[in-house]
């Protein structure tokens, strides 16, 4: 009986989508596209909020920096943001590198 319960549990966990990406984001080849609300820019980090009211912290390389977001008054505006996810480290809180930002 314990063996059946163990096998059943393994099957359920493997099929449950335990490792699936966030449901509000569409993922294709390690790129995430999401509707995010811009909260601000500071110290090289762009701060956004997703539709689940969770913070999303992103960086941009020199080619994709957005002067409009840095210098403009765009806090509270929603953008379609495409970014490449990165693994979080102990020294960085970023969740990804921005590819594009569109209204």
mmCIF file of C-alpha atoms in Angstrom:
data_model
loop_
_atom_site.group_PDB
_atom_site.id
_atom_site.type_symbol
_atom_site.label_atom_id
_atom_site.label_comp_id
_atom_site.label_asym_id
_atom_site.label_seq_id
_atom_site.Cartn_x
_atom_site.Cartn_y
_atom_site.Cartn_z
ATOM 1 C CA UNK A 1 0.000 0.000 0.000
ATOM 2 C CA UNK A 2 2.820 2.393 0.853
ATOM 3 C CA UNK A 3 4.449 1.619 -2.481
ATOM 4 C CA UNK A 4 1.257 2.516 -4.364
ATOM 5 C CA UNK A 5 0.933 5.799 -2.488
ATOM 6 C CA UNK A 6 4.583 6.630 -3.188
ATOM 7 C CA UNK A 7 4.247 5.865 -6.911
ATOM 8 C CA UNK A 8 1.000 7.829 -7.132
ATOM 9 C CA UNK A 9 2.591 10.807 -5.359
ATOM 10 C CA UNK A 10 5.600 10.806 -7.704
ATOM 11 C CA UNK A 11 3.337 10.727 -10.771
ATOM 12 C CA UNK A 12 1.121 13.546 -9.473
ATOM 13 C CA UNK A 13 4.083 15.758 -8.571
ATOM 14 C CA UNK A 14 5.788 15.194 -11.924
ATOM 15 C CA UNK A 15 2.612 16.106 -13.832
ATOM 16 C CA UNK A 16 1.582 19.043 -11.652
ATOM 17 C CA UNK A 17 3.747 21.632 -13.396
ATOM 18 C CA UNK A 18 5.924 22.119 -10.343
ATOM 19 C CA UNK A 19 8.697 23.551 -12.544
ATOM 20 C CA UNK A 20 6.439 25.472 -14.933
ATOM 21 C CA UNK A 21 7.030 29.213 -15.571
ATOM 22 C CA UNK A 22 4.824 31.923 -14.110
ATOM 23 C CA UNK A 23 1.346 31.672 -15.593
ATOM 24 C CA UNK A 24 1.105 35.361 -16.527
ATOM 25 C CA UNK A 25 4.252 35.321 -18.631
ATOM 26 C CA UNK A 26 4.699 33.785 -22.034
ATOM 27 C CA UNK A 27 8.042 32.058 -22.384
ATOM 28 C CA UNK A 28 9.736 31.196 -25.667
ATOM 29 C CA UNK A 29 13.364 30.150 -25.902
ATOM 30 C CA UNK A 30 14.448 31.682 -22.591
ATOM 31 C CA UNK A 31 12.729 35.012 -23.249
ATOM 32 C CA UNK A 32 9.861 36.295 -21.102
ATOM 33 C CA UNK A 33 7.244 38.752 -22.355
ATOM 34 C CA UNK A 34 5.046 40.326 -19.716
ATOM 35 C CA UNK A 35 2.781 43.311 -19.107
ATOM 36 C CA UNK A 36 4.530 45.218 -16.308
ATOM 37 C CA UNK A 37 3.814 48.502 -14.532
ATOM 38 C CA UNK A 38 6.868 50.745 -14.249
ATOM 39 C CA UNK A 39 7.670 51.749 -10.652
ATOM 40 C CA UNK A 40 11.018 53.511 -11.044
ATOM 41 C CA UNK A 41 14.695 53.398 -11.912
ATOM 42 C CA UNK A 42 17.612 53.530 -9.507
ATOM 43 C CA UNK A 43 21.225 52.421 -9.542
ATOM 44 C CA UNK A 44 21.020 50.599 -12.870
ATOM 45 C CA UNK A 45 17.878 48.662 -11.917
ATOM 46 C CA UNK A 46 14.402 49.063 -13.406
ATOM 47 C CA UNK A 47 11.607 48.308 -10.957
ATOM 48 C CA UNK A 48 8.282 46.962 -12.226
ATOM 49 C CA UNK A 49 5.172 45.310 -10.789
ATOM 50 C CA UNK A 50 3.459 42.440 -12.588
ATOM 51 C CA UNK A 51 -0.284 41.766 -12.797
ATOM 52 C CA UNK A 52 -0.075 39.699 -9.581
ATOM 53 C CA UNK A 53 1.311 42.740 -7.722
ATOM 54 C CA UNK A 54 4.726 41.084 -7.384
ATOM 55 C CA UNK A 55 7.919 43.082 -7.803
ATOM 56 C CA UNK A 56 10.044 42.460 -10.908
ATOM 57 C CA UNK A 57 13.580 43.886 -10.883
ATOM 58 C CA UNK A 58 15.355 44.092 -14.244
ATOM 59 C CA UNK A 59 18.607 45.435 -15.669
ATOM 60 C CA UNK A 60 19.465 46.694 -19.141
ATOM 61 C CA UNK A 61 22.740 46.617 -20.981
ATOM 62 C CA UNK A 62 24.110 49.786 -22.583
ATOM 63 C CA UNK A 63 22.369 49.053 -25.904
ATOM 64 C CA UNK A 64 18.890 48.658 -24.437
ATOM 65 C CA UNK A 65 18.865 51.326 -21.713
ATOM 66 C CA UNK A 66 15.729 53.397 -21.971
ATOM 67 C CA UNK A 67 16.329 57.106 -21.419
ATOM 68 C CA UNK A 68 12.544 57.622 -21.431
ATOM 69 C CA UNK A 69 12.155 55.381 -18.392
ATOM 70 C CA UNK A 70 15.205 56.839 -16.646
ATOM 71 C CA UNK A 71 14.445 60.522 -17.241
ATOM 72 C CA UNK A 72 10.727 60.539 -18.007
ATOM 73 C CA UNK A 73 7.757 60.744 -15.723
ATOM 74 C CA UNK A 74 6.427 57.292 -16.581
ATOM 75 C CA UNK A 75 5.880 55.760 -13.140
ATOM 76 C CA UNK A 76 2.568 53.918 -13.019
ATOM 77 C CA UNK A 77 2.428 53.330 -16.784
ATOM 78 C CA UNK A 78 2.086 49.790 -18.119
ATOM 79 C CA UNK A 79 4.520 48.443 -20.710
ATOM 80 C CA UNK A 80 5.043 45.234 -22.636
ATOM 81 C CA UNK A 81 8.510 44.176 -21.449
ATOM 82 C CA UNK A 82 10.558 41.439 -23.087
ATOM 83 C CA UNK A 83 13.494 40.204 -21.030
ATOM 84 C CA UNK A 84 15.896 37.318 -20.686
ATOM 85 C CA UNK A 85 15.644 35.737 -17.231
ATOM 86 C CA UNK A 86 18.838 35.319 -15.199
ATOM 87 C CA UNK A 87 19.543 33.353 -12.081
ATOM 88 C CA UNK A 88 19.485 35.386 -8.900
ATOM 89 C CA UNK A 89 22.731 35.567 -6.988
ATOM 90 C CA UNK A 90 23.647 36.695 -3.496
ATOM 91 C CA UNK A 91 25.016 39.971 -4.885
ATOM 92 C CA UNK A 92 22.282 40.839 -7.416
ATOM 93 C CA UNK A 93 18.523 41.104 -7.097
ATOM 94 C CA UNK A 94 17.835 41.301 -10.823
ATOM 95 C CA UNK A 95 15.461 38.818 -12.407
ATOM 96 C CA UNK A 96 16.494 39.469 -15.990
ATOM 97 C CA UNK A 97 18.070 41.610 -18.688
ATOM 98 C CA UNK A 98 15.682 43.827 -20.673
ATOM 99 C CA UNK A 99 15.465 43.177 -24.403
ATOM 100 C CA UNK A 100 12.671 45.615 -25.329
ATOM 101 C CA UNK A 101 10.145 47.909 -23.637
ATOM 102 C CA UNK A 102 7.031 48.964 -25.558
ATOM 103 C CA UNK A 103 3.856 50.785 -24.585
#
